[in-house]
PDB file of C-alpha atoms in Angstrom:
ATOM      1  CA  UNK A1426      23.201 142.649 -29.254  1.00  0.00           C
ATOM      2  CA  UNK A1427      23.670 142.102 -33.013  1.00  0.00           C
ATOM      3  CA  UNK A1428      27.232 143.469 -32.805  1.00  0.00           C
ATOM      4  CA  UNK A1429      28.023 141.096 -29.937  1.00  0.00           C
ATOM      5  CA  UNK A1430      26.657 138.099 -31.851  1.00  0.00           C
ATOM      6  CA  UNK A1431      28.564 139.144 -34.965  1.00  0.00           C
ATOM      7  CA  UNK A1432      31.775 139.457 -32.960  1.00  0.00           C
ATOM      8  CA  UNK A1433      31.270 136.007 -31.440  1.00  0.00           C
ATOM      9  CA  UNK A1434      30.603 134.533 -34.871  1.00  0.00           C
ATOM     10  CA  UNK A1435      33.776 136.062 -36.321  1.00  0.00           C
ATOM     11  CA  UNK A1436      35.832 134.927 -33.312  1.00  0.00           C
ATOM     12  CA  UNK A1437      34.467 131.395 -33.595  1.00  0.00           C
ATOM     13  CA  UNK A1438      35.213 131.274 -37.308  1.00  0.00           C
ATOM     14  CA  UNK A1439      38.801 132.486 -36.802  1.00  0.00           C
ATOM     15  CA  UNK A1440      39.356 129.921 -34.041  1.00  0.00           C
ATOM     16  CA  UNK A1441      38.061 127.206 -36.350  1.00  0.00           C
ATOM     17  CA  UNK A1442      40.336 128.327 -39.194  1.00  0.00           C
ATOM     18  CA  UNK A1443      43.429 128.605 -36.979  1.00  0.00           C
ATOM     19  CA  UNK A1444      42.649 125.322 -35.215  1.00  0.00           C
ATOM     20  CA  UNK A1445      42.357 123.456 -38.508  1.00  0.00           C
ATOM     21  CA  UNK A1446      45.597 125.056 -39.750  1.00  0.00           C
ATOM     22  CA  UNK A1447      47.467 123.768 -36.683  1.00  0.00           C
ATOM     23  CA  UNK A1448      45.820 120.357 -37.074  1.00  0.00           C
ATOM     24  CA  UNK A1449      46.880 120.205 -40.738  1.00  0.00           C
ATOM     25  CA  UNK A1450      50.439 121.299 -39.851  1.00  0.00           C
ATOM     26  CA  UNK A1451      50.756 118.393 -37.412  1.00  0.00           C
ATOM     27  CA  UNK A1452      49.932 115.964 -40.215  1.00  0.00           C
ATOM     28  CA  UNK A1453      52.005 117.474 -43.021  1.00  0.00           C
ATOM     29  CA  UNK A1454      55.082 118.450 -40.996  1.00  0.00           C
ATOM     30  CA  UNK A1455      55.405 115.462 -38.653  1.00  0.00           C
ATOM     31  CA  UNK A1456      53.121 112.556 -39.583  1.00  0.00           C
ATOM     32  CA  UNK A1457      53.759 112.186 -43.303  1.00  0.00           C
ATOM     33  CA  UNK A1458      57.607 112.456 -43.262  1.00  0.00           C
ATOM     34  CA  UNK A1459      57.833 109.802 -40.525  1.00  0.00           C
ATOM     35  CA  UNK A1460      55.052 107.568 -41.925  1.00  0.00           C
ATOM     36  CA  UNK A1461      53.124 107.907 -38.667  1.00  0.00           C
ATOM     37  CA  UNK A1462      49.614 106.548 -38.241  1.00  0.00           C
ATOM     38  CA  UNK A1463      46.805 107.808 -36.062  1.00  0.00           C
ATOM     39  CA  UNK A1464      43.077 107.373 -35.535  1.00  0.00           C
ATOM     40  CA  UNK A1465      40.008 108.764 -37.237  1.00  0.00           C
ATOM     41  CA  UNK A1466      39.689 110.061 -40.784  1.00  0.00           C
ATOM     42  CA  UNK A1467      43.209 111.477 -40.635  1.00  0.00           C
ATOM     43  CA  UNK A1468      44.632 108.046 -39.804  1.00  0.00           C
ATOM     44  CA  UNK A1469      42.761 106.318 -42.632  1.00  0.00           C
ATOM     45  CA  UNK A1470      43.735 109.063 -45.075  1.00  0.00           C
ATOM     46  CA  UNK A1471      47.409 108.812 -44.085  1.00  0.00           C
ATOM     47  CA  UNK A1472      47.368 105.024 -44.475  1.00  0.00           C
ATOM     48  CA  UNK A1473      45.870 105.310 -47.973  1.00  0.00           C
ATOM     49  CA  UNK A1474      48.410 108.007 -48.835  1.00  0.00           C
ATOM     50  CA  UNK A1475      51.272 105.704 -47.845  1.00  0.00           C
ATOM     51  CA  UNK A1476      49.781 102.857 -49.891  1.00  0.00           C
ATOM     52  CA  UNK A1477      48.888 104.794 -53.054  1.00  0.00           C
ATOM     53  CA  UNK A1478      50.972 107.963 -53.053  1.00  0.00           C
ATOM     54  CA  UNK A1479      47.817 110.065 -53.549  1.00  0.00           C
ATOM     55  CA  UNK A1480      47.738 113.263 -51.483  1.00  0.00           C
ATOM     56  CA  UNK A1481      46.364 112.856 -47.958  1.00  0.00           C
ATOM     57  CA  UNK A1482      44.182 115.939 -48.461  1.00  0.00           C
ATOM     58  CA  UNK A1483      42.189 114.243 -51.242  1.00  0.00           C
ATOM     59  CA  UNK A1484      41.274 111.273 -49.062  1.00  0.00           C
ATOM     60  CA  UNK A1485      40.535 113.526 -46.099  1.00  0.00           C
ATOM     61  CA  UNK A1486      38.156 115.722 -48.071  1.00  0.00           C
ATOM     62  CA  UNK A1487      36.370 112.678 -49.541  1.00  0.00           C
ATOM     63  CA  UNK A1488      35.834 111.019 -46.160  1.00  0.00           C
ATOM     64  CA  UNK A1489      34.866 114.287 -44.487  1.00  0.00           C
ATOM     65  CA  UNK A1490      32.294 114.956 -47.194  1.00  0.00           C
ATOM     66  CA  UNK A1491      30.794 111.463 -46.825  1.00  0.00           C
ATOM     67  CA  UNK A1492      30.502 111.762 -43.059  1.00  0.00           C
ATOM     68  CA  UNK A1493      29.181 115.311 -43.344  1.00  0.00           C
ATOM     69  CA  UNK A1494      26.332 114.129 -45.573  1.00  0.00           C
ATOM     70  CA  UNK A1495      25.681 111.176 -43.262  1.00  0.00           C
ATOM     71  CA  UNK A1496      25.622 113.490 -40.236  1.00  0.00           C
ATOM     72  CA  UNK A1497      23.304 115.926 -42.016  1.00  0.00           C
ATOM     73  CA  UNK A1498      20.650 113.290 -42.680  1.00  0.00           C
ATOM     74  CA  UNK A1499      20.999 111.295 -39.445  1.00  0.00           C
ATOM     75  CA  UNK A1500      21.986 113.894 -36.836  1.00  0.00           C
ATOM     76  CA  UNK A1501      20.366 116.978 -38.339  1.00  0.00           C
ATOM     77  CA  UNK A1502      21.190 120.432 -39.656  1.00  0.00           C
ATOM     78  CA  UNK A1503      22.530 121.748 -36.353  1.00  0.00           C
ATOM     79  CA  UNK A1504      25.230 119.088 -36.187  1.00  0.00           C
ATOM     80  CA  UNK A1505      26.072 119.532 -39.862  1.00  0.00           C
ATOM     81  CA  UNK A1506      26.498 123.278 -39.336  1.00  0.00           C
ATOM     82  CA  UNK A1507      28.976 122.653 -36.504  1.00  0.00           C
ATOM     83  CA  UNK A1508      31.149 120.456 -38.749  1.00  0.00           C
ATOM     84  CA  UNK A1509      30.908 122.456 -41.981  1.00  0.00           C
ATOM     85  CA  UNK A1510      33.963 124.619 -41.217  1.00  0.00           C
ATOM     86  CA  UNK A1511      36.298 121.676 -40.538  1.00  0.00           C
ATOM     87  CA  UNK A1512      34.853 119.580 -43.367  1.00  0.00           C
ATOM     88  CA  UNK A1513      36.074 122.147 -45.888  1.00  0.00           C
ATOM     89  CA  UNK A1514      38.920 124.061 -44.236  1.00  0.00           C
ATOM     90  CA  UNK A1515      40.910 121.151 -42.744  1.00  0.00           C
ATOM     91  CA  UNK A1516      41.583 119.335 -46.059  1.00  0.00           C
ATOM     92  CA  UNK A1517      41.983 122.704 -47.784  1.00  0.00           C
ATOM     93  CA  UNK A1518      44.791 123.655 -45.404  1.00  0.00           C
ATOM     94  CA  UNK A1519      46.369 120.245 -45.995  1.00  0.00           C
ATOM     95  CA  UNK A1520      46.199 120.767 -49.757  1.00  0.00           C
ATOM     96  CA  UNK A1521      47.913 124.164 -49.437  1.00  0.00           C
ATOM     97  CA  UNK A1522      50.602 122.896 -47.057  1.00  0.00           C
ATOM     98  CA  UNK A1523      51.418 119.953 -49.326  1.00  0.00           C
ATOM     99  CA  UNK A1524      53.007 122.452 -51.736  1.00  0.00           C
ATOM    100  CA  UNK A1525      55.575 123.552 -49.135  1.00  0.00           C
ATOM    101  CA  UNK A1526      58.833 121.888 -48.184  1.00  0.00           C
ATOM    102  CA  UNK A1527      59.008 121.249 -44.432  1.00  0.00           C
ATOM    103  CA  UNK A1528      62.065 118.979 -44.509  1.00  0.00           C
ATOM    104  CA  UNK A1529      63.901 121.478 -42.273  1.00  0.00           C
ATOM    105  CA  UNK A1530      61.729 120.409 -39.325  1.00  0.00           C
ATOM    106  CA  UNK A1531      62.571 116.743 -39.808  1.00  0.00           C
ATOM    107  CA  UNK A1532      66.291 116.792 -40.560  1.00  0.00           C
ATOM    108  CA  UNK A1533      67.402 116.201 -36.993  1.00  0.00           C
ATOM    109  CA  UNK A1534      64.405 114.756 -35.131  1.00  0.00           C
ATOM    110  CA  UNK A1535      63.650 111.097 -34.526  1.00  0.00           C
ATOM    111  CA  UNK A1536      60.295 109.338 -34.703  1.00  0.00           C
ATOM    112  CA  UNK A1537      59.462 109.750 -31.021  1.00  0.00           C
ATOM    113  CA  UNK A1538      59.980 113.515 -31.172  1.00  0.00           C
ATOM    114  CA  UNK A1539      57.766 113.633 -34.266  1.00  0.00           C
ATOM    115  CA  UNK A1540      55.042 111.667 -32.433  1.00  0.00           C
ATOM    116  CA  UNK A1541      55.125 114.023 -29.451  1.00  0.00           C
ATOM    117  CA  UNK A1542      55.214 117.133 -31.645  1.00  0.00           C
ATOM    118  CA  UNK A1543      52.361 115.904 -33.810  1.00  0.00           C
ATOM    119  CA  UNK A1544      50.284 114.915 -30.787  1.00  0.00           C
ATOM    120  CA  UNK A1545      50.749 118.321 -29.168  1.00  0.00           C
ATOM    121  CA  UNK A1546      49.860 120.214 -32.361  1.00  0.00           C
ATOM    122  CA  UNK A1547      46.856 117.972 -33.023  1.00  0.00           C
ATOM    123  CA  UNK A1548      45.596 118.529 -29.495  1.00  0.00           C
ATOM    124  CA  UNK A1549      45.957 122.304 -29.802  1.00  0.00           C
ATOM    125  CA  UNK A1550      44.291 122.357 -33.210  1.00  0.00           C
ATOM    126  CA  UNK A1551      41.343 120.139 -32.304  1.00  0.00           C
ATOM    127  CA  UNK A1552      40.975 121.920 -28.970  1.00  0.00           C
ATOM    128  CA  UNK A1553      40.719 125.322 -30.676  1.00  0.00           C
ATOM    129  CA  UNK A1554      38.103 123.976 -33.100  1.00  0.00           C
ATOM    130  CA  UNK A1555      36.079 122.663 -30.159  1.00  0.00           C
ATOM    131  CA  UNK A1556      36.438 125.963 -28.310  1.00  0.00           C
ATOM    132  CA  UNK A1557      35.022 127.689 -31.375  1.00  0.00           C
ATOM    133  CA  UNK A1558      31.866 125.630 -30.907  1.00  0.00           C
ATOM    134  CA  UNK A1559      32.635 123.501 -33.937  1.00  0.00           C
ATOM    135  CA  UNK A1560      33.446 119.856 -34.466  1.00  0.00           C
ATOM    136  CA  UNK A1561      36.116 118.095 -36.488  1.00  0.00           C
ATOM    137  CA  UNK A1562      33.438 115.701 -37.716  1.00  0.00           C
ATOM    138  CA  UNK A1563      34.842 112.713 -39.580  1.00  0.00           C
ATOM    139  CA  UNK A1564      34.500 109.289 -37.997  1.00  0.00           C
ATOM    140  CA  UNK A1565      33.169 110.949 -34.827  1.00  0.00           C
ATOM    141  CA  UNK A1566      29.859 111.047 -36.712  1.00  0.00           C
ATOM    142  CA  UNK A1567      29.656 107.260 -36.361  1.00  0.00           C
ATOM    143  CA  UNK A1568      30.158 107.562 -32.601  1.00  0.00           C
ATOM    144  CA  UNK A1569      27.351 110.115 -32.306  1.00  0.00           C
ATOM    145  CA  UNK A1570      25.040 107.905 -34.368  1.00  0.00           C
ATOM    146  CA  UNK A1571      25.809 104.940 -32.102  1.00  0.00           C
ATOM    147  CA  UNK A1572      25.138 107.166 -29.108  1.00  0.00           C
ATOM    148  CA  UNK A1573      21.835 108.359 -30.570  1.00  0.00           C
ATOM    149  CA  UNK A1574      20.413 104.945 -31.427  1.00  0.00           C
ATOM    150  CA  UNK A1575      22.232 102.556 -29.067  1.00  0.00           C
ATOM    151  CA  UNK A1576      23.099 104.950 -26.199  1.00  0.00           C
ATOM    152  CA  UNK A1577      26.765 104.022 -26.660  1.00  0.00           C
ATOM    153  CA  UNK A1578      29.026 106.309 -24.563  1.00  0.00           C
ATOM    154  CA  UNK A1579      30.632 108.966 -26.769  1.00  0.00           C
ATOM    155  CA  UNK A1580      34.002 109.050 -24.968  1.00  0.00           C
ATOM    156  CA  UNK A1581      34.356 105.269 -25.083  1.00  0.00           C
ATOM    157  CA  UNK A1582      33.174 105.196 -28.694  1.00  0.00           C
ATOM    158  CA  UNK A1583      35.833 107.667 -29.848  1.00  0.00           C
ATOM    159  CA  UNK A1584      38.578 105.676 -28.115  1.00  0.00           C
ATOM    160  CA  UNK A1585      37.329 102.351 -29.505  1.00  0.00           C
ATOM    161  CA  UNK A1586      37.114 103.653 -33.077  1.00  0.00           C
ATOM    162  CA  UNK A1587      40.577 105.229 -32.838  1.00  0.00           C
ATOM    163  CA  UNK A1588      42.092 101.962 -31.612  1.00  0.00           C
ATOM    164  CA  UNK A1589      40.222  99.901 -34.231  1.00  0.00           C
ATOM    165  CA  UNK A1590      41.382 102.313 -36.950  1.00  0.00           C
ATOM    166  CA  UNK A1591      44.965 101.883 -35.798  1.00  0.00           C
ATOM    167  CA  UNK A1592      44.639  98.091 -35.549  1.00  0.00           C
ATOM    168  CA  UNK A1593      43.296  97.800 -39.110  1.00  0.00           C
ATOM    169  CA  UNK A1594      46.293  99.766 -40.356  1.00  0.00           C
ATOM    170  CA  UNK A1595      48.575  97.029 -38.975  1.00  0.00           C
ATOM    171  CA  UNK A1596      47.578  94.908 -41.975  1.00  0.00           C
ATOM    172  CA  UNK A1597      48.811  97.513 -44.450  1.00  0.00           C
ATOM    173  CA  UNK A1598      52.304  97.307 -46.004  1.00  0.00           C
ATOM    174  CA  UNK A1599      55.134  99.048 -44.109  1.00  0.00           C
ATOM    175  CA  UNK A1600      53.015  99.523 -40.955  1.00  0.00           C
ATOM    176  CA  UNK A1601      54.907  97.961 -38.054  1.00  0.00           C
ATOM    177  CA  UNK A1602      53.860  97.239 -34.492  1.00  0.00           C
ATOM    178  CA  UNK A1603      56.149 100.082 -33.414  1.00  0.00           C
ATOM    179  CA  UNK A1604      54.126 102.523 -35.530  1.00  0.00           C
ATOM    180  CA  UNK A1605      50.957 101.120 -33.949  1.00  0.00           C
ATOM    181  CA  UNK A1606      52.340 101.855 -30.464  1.00  0.00           C
ATOM    182  CA  UNK A1607      53.434 105.320 -31.596  1.00  0.00           C
ATOM    183  CA  UNK A1608      49.898 105.873 -32.879  1.00  0.00           C
ATOM    184  CA  UNK A1609      48.437 105.020 -29.479  1.00  0.00           C
ATOM    185  CA  UNK A1610      50.936 107.365 -27.822  1.00  0.00           C
ATOM    186  CA  UNK A1611      49.927 110.155 -30.202  1.00  0.00           C
ATOM    187  CA  UNK A1612      46.232 109.644 -29.363  1.00  0.00           C
ATOM    188  CA  UNK A1613      46.999 109.773 -25.627  1.00  0.00           C
ATOM    189  CA  UNK A1614      49.017 112.982 -26.078  1.00  0.00           C
ATOM    190  CA  UNK A1615      46.453 114.847 -28.160  1.00  0.00           C
ATOM    191  CA  UNK A1616      43.616 113.721 -25.875  1.00  0.00           C
ATOM    192  CA  UNK A1617      45.424 115.279 -22.890  1.00  0.00           C
ATOM    193  CA  UNK A1618      46.230 118.466 -24.815  1.00  0.00           C
ATOM    194  CA  UNK A1619      42.628 118.836 -26.025  1.00  0.00           C
ATOM    195  CA  UNK A1620      41.443 118.749 -22.420  1.00  0.00           C
ATOM    196  CA  UNK A1621      44.020 121.387 -21.446  1.00  0.00           C
ATOM    197  CA  UNK A1622      43.068 123.666 -24.347  1.00  0.00           C
ATOM    198  CA  UNK A1623      39.346 123.368 -23.576  1.00  0.00           C
ATOM    199  CA  UNK A1624      39.841 124.280 -19.919  1.00  0.00           C
ATOM    200  CA  UNK A1625      42.661 126.829 -20.391  1.00  0.00           C
ATOM    201  CA  UNK A1626      41.761 130.107 -18.725  1.00  0.00           C
ATOM    202  CA  UNK A1627      38.634 128.626 -17.125  1.00  0.00           C
ATOM    203  CA  UNK A1628      40.172 126.735 -14.210  1.00  0.00           C
ATOM    204  CA  UNK A1629      39.173 128.009 -10.781  1.00  0.00           C
ATOM    205  CA  UNK A1630      39.544 126.765  -7.242  1.00  0.00           C
ATOM    206  CA  UNK A1631      36.677 125.686  -5.034  1.00  0.00           C
ATOM    207  CA  UNK A1632      37.385 126.164  -1.338  1.00  0.00           C
ATOM    208  CA  UNK A1633      35.414 124.586   1.502  1.00  0.00           C
ATOM    209  CA  UNK A1634      36.081 125.946   4.979  1.00  0.00           C
ATOM    210  CA  UNK A1635      34.955 124.409   8.259  1.00  0.00           C
ATOM    211  CA  UNK A1636      35.687 126.752  11.161  1.00  0.00           C
ATOM    212  CA  UNK A1637      34.429 128.026  14.489  1.00  0.00           C
ATOM    213  CA  UNK A1638      34.849 131.560  13.162  1.00  0.00           C
ATOM    214  CA  UNK A1639      32.533 131.465  10.165  1.00  0.00           C
ATOM    215  CA  UNK A1640      31.324 135.051  10.593  1.00  0.00           C
ATOM    216  CA  UNK A1641      34.835 136.518  10.537  1.00  0.00           C
ATOM    217  CA  UNK A1642      35.919 134.344   7.610  1.00  0.00           C
ATOM    218  CA  UNK A1643      32.758 135.205   5.674  1.00  0.00           C
ATOM    219  CA  UNK A1644      33.328 138.888   6.271  1.00  0.00           C
ATOM    220  CA  UNK A1645      36.912 138.510   5.030  1.00  0.00           C
ATOM    221  CA  UNK A1646      35.819 136.704   1.833  1.00  0.00           C
ATOM    222  CA  UNK A1647      33.101 139.257   1.081  1.00  0.00           C
ATOM    223  CA  UNK A1648      35.018 142.424   1.878  1.00  0.00           C
ATOM    224  CA  UNK A1649      38.709 141.664   1.481  1.00  0.00           C
ATOM    225  CA  UNK A1650      38.610 139.046  -1.289  1.00  0.00           C
ATOM    226  CA  UNK A1651      35.516 140.538  -2.932  1.00  0.00           C
ATOM    227  CA  UNK A1652      34.137 137.053  -3.568  1.00  0.00           C
ATOM    228  CA  UNK A1653      30.757 135.492  -2.958  1.00  0.00           C
ATOM    229  CA  UNK A1654      30.150 132.532  -0.688  1.00  0.00           C
ATOM    230  CA  UNK A1655      27.524 130.030   0.336  1.00  0.00           C
ATOM    231  CA  UNK A1656      26.803 128.373   3.672  1.00  0.00           C
ATOM    232  CA  UNK A1657      26.244 124.611   3.422  1.00  0.00           C
ATOM    233  CA  UNK A1658      24.862 122.626   6.315  1.00  0.00           C
ATOM    234  CA  UNK A1659      26.777 119.577   7.497  1.00  0.00           C
ATOM    235  CA  UNK A1660      27.211 117.165  10.393  1.00  0.00           C
ATOM    236  CA  UNK A1661      30.627 116.069  11.670  1.00  0.00           C
ATOM    237  CA  UNK A1662      31.310 112.355  11.462  1.00  0.00           C
ATOM    238  CA  UNK A1663      32.766 111.687  14.905  1.00  0.00           C
ATOM    239  CA  UNK A1664      31.000 114.043  17.312  1.00  0.00           C
ATOM    240  CA  UNK A1665      27.829 114.323  15.163  1.00  0.00           C
ATOM    241  CA  UNK A1666      27.843 118.101  15.565  1.00  0.00           C
ATOM    242  CA  UNK A1667      25.615 120.194  13.316  1.00  0.00           C
ATOM    243  CA  UNK A1668      27.754 122.823  11.579  1.00  0.00           C
ATOM    244  CA  UNK A1669      27.748 125.105   8.566  1.00  0.00           C
ATOM    245  CA  UNK A1670      30.762 125.221   6.302  1.00  0.00           C
ATOM    246  CA  UNK A1671      31.649 127.924   3.825  1.00  0.00           C
ATOM    247  CA  UNK A1672      31.880 127.314   0.094  1.00  0.00           C
ATOM    248  CA  UNK A1673      33.570 129.861  -2.169  1.00  0.00           C
ATOM    249  CA  UNK A1674      35.267 129.905  -5.588  1.00  0.00           C
ATOM    250  CA  UNK A1675      38.378 131.956  -6.341  1.00  0.00           C
ATOM    251  CA  UNK A1676      40.932 132.469  -9.089  1.00  0.00           C
ATOM    252  CA  UNK A1677      44.060 130.317  -8.815  1.00  0.00           C
ATOM    253  CA  UNK A1678      46.247 133.408  -8.269  1.00  0.00           C
ATOM    254  CA  UNK A1679      44.085 134.330  -5.246  1.00  0.00           C
ATOM    255  CA  UNK A1680      44.829 131.083  -3.390  1.00  0.00           C
ATOM    256  CA  UNK A1681      47.928 132.176  -1.386  1.00  0.00           C
ATOM    257  CA  UNK A1682      46.165 135.312  -0.149  1.00  0.00           C
ATOM    258  CA  UNK A1683      42.909 133.654   0.927  1.00  0.00           C
ATOM    259  CA  UNK A1684      44.773 130.831   2.694  1.00  0.00           C
ATOM    260  CA  UNK A1685      46.860 133.365   4.601  1.00  0.00           C
ATOM    261  CA  UNK A1686      43.761 135.321   5.646  1.00  0.00           C
ATOM    262  CA  UNK A1687      41.837 132.190   6.684  1.00  0.00           C
ATOM    263  CA  UNK A1688      44.599 130.949   8.966  1.00  0.00           C
ATOM    264  CA  UNK A1689      45.160 134.396  10.431  1.00  0.00           C
ATOM    265  CA  UNK A1690      41.521 134.260  11.573  1.00  0.00           C
ATOM    266  CA  UNK A1691      41.433 130.601  12.574  1.00  0.00           C
ATOM    267  CA  UNK A1692      44.677 128.563  12.666  1.00  0.00           C
ATOM    268  CA  UNK A1693      42.552 125.445  13.332  1.00  0.00           C
ATOM    269  CA  UNK A1694      40.315 125.869  10.288  1.00  0.00           C
ATOM    270  CA  UNK A1695      39.699 122.761   8.198  1.00  0.00           C
ATOM    271  CA  UNK A1696      40.144 123.743   4.527  1.00  0.00           C
ATOM    272  CA  UNK A1697      39.537 121.633   1.423  1.00  0.00           C
ATOM    273  CA  UNK A1698      40.757 123.005  -1.934  1.00  0.00           C
ATOM    274  CA  UNK A1699      39.816 121.425  -5.262  1.00  0.00           C
ATOM    275  CA  UNK A1700      40.143 122.312  -8.932  1.00  0.00           C
ATOM    276  CA  UNK A1701      37.072 123.390 -10.870  1.00  0.00           C
ATOM    277  CA  UNK A1702      37.344 123.174 -14.665  1.00  0.00           C
ATOM    278  CA  UNK A1703      34.900 125.966 -15.398  1.00  0.00           C
ATOM    279  CA  UNK A1704      32.748 128.482 -13.547  1.00  0.00           C
ATOM    280  CA  UNK A1705      30.007 130.566 -15.108  1.00  0.00           C
ATOM    281  CA  UNK A1706      28.186 133.419 -13.443  1.00  0.00           C
ATOM    282  CA  UNK A1707      28.657 136.817 -11.838  1.00  0.00           C
ATOM    283  CA  UNK A1708      32.240 137.599 -10.916  1.00  0.00           C
ATOM    284  CA  UNK A1709      33.690 135.147 -13.423  1.00  0.00           C
ATOM    285  CA  UNK A1710      32.043 135.104 -16.849  1.00  0.00           C
ATOM    286  CA  UNK A1711      29.934 138.209 -16.224  1.00  0.00           C
ATOM    287  CA  UNK A1712      30.276 141.380 -14.186  1.00  0.00           C
ATOM    288  CA  UNK A1713      29.902 141.309 -10.426  1.00  0.00           C
ATOM    289  CA  UNK A1714      26.525 142.383  -9.046  1.00  0.00           C
ATOM    290  CA  UNK A1715      26.288 143.984  -5.624  1.00  0.00           C
ATOM    291  CA  UNK A1716      22.887 143.834  -3.937  1.00  0.00           C
ATOM    292  CA  UNK A1717      21.649 145.544  -0.795  1.00  0.00           C
ATOM    293  CA  UNK A1718      21.083 143.076   2.032  1.00  0.00           C
ATOM    294  CA  UNK A1719      17.694 144.641   2.692  1.00  0.00           C
ATOM    295  CA  UNK A1720      16.568 143.416  -0.757  1.00  0.00           C
TER     296      UNK A1720
END
């Protein structure tokens, strides 16, 4: 058990380190050379960098440290522990990368390509940090405090603060409305990518089957597909008939096979297929368990 926990801890730490490296690369390689703006601590730090010429990493570390201390006292030790990695490593990576020349990546790309590239890298980086069980901290601390004391929705709070951060930057020198729109586009892109990274490898398919041949289909799912199933009671809307339908969850790659087998048994079967972002339990996140029916 200790070895398993140690392995998980090391894996989480490596994900956090790699995620913050990718996040920092998106800022140093694409944002700074094109004077792009974005939300959160990174956006504020970039804006101050453009205005003063002081390294973005210095501002980022200062703001991260302030919000880390605030989170420690208001949200507790557990939250602080989840943000400690990013609080230190993210600005540290930025500081290291600032010594390298990445002009090669920007010699032939326009601003829109830089926005898309930065958004994708940011999404991957933040997503990996979240998958490690950590948090990027920063201004998100304010959102969590608002949620704790005012029950303000976290998702809405993050979006509002990002937009407000961008809007404030409009009043800074050399920040145009075009950069503001690019900033919004970047936020949209990295929000989508974060969701994809968090659910990558976890997506499954939930299949509901309404048929007059439930026994045969159940036997097929159990023995040929080697998947579990559940009977759910229902009543049809038009004829008001009491019927059971079958609910099962399969891997995406198993879909063509199970559809073929269902319709070989019952060509008239009514089948509903929907995406499931994550499934936990035997057969998916843990080993399958086979029990005797007598038990």
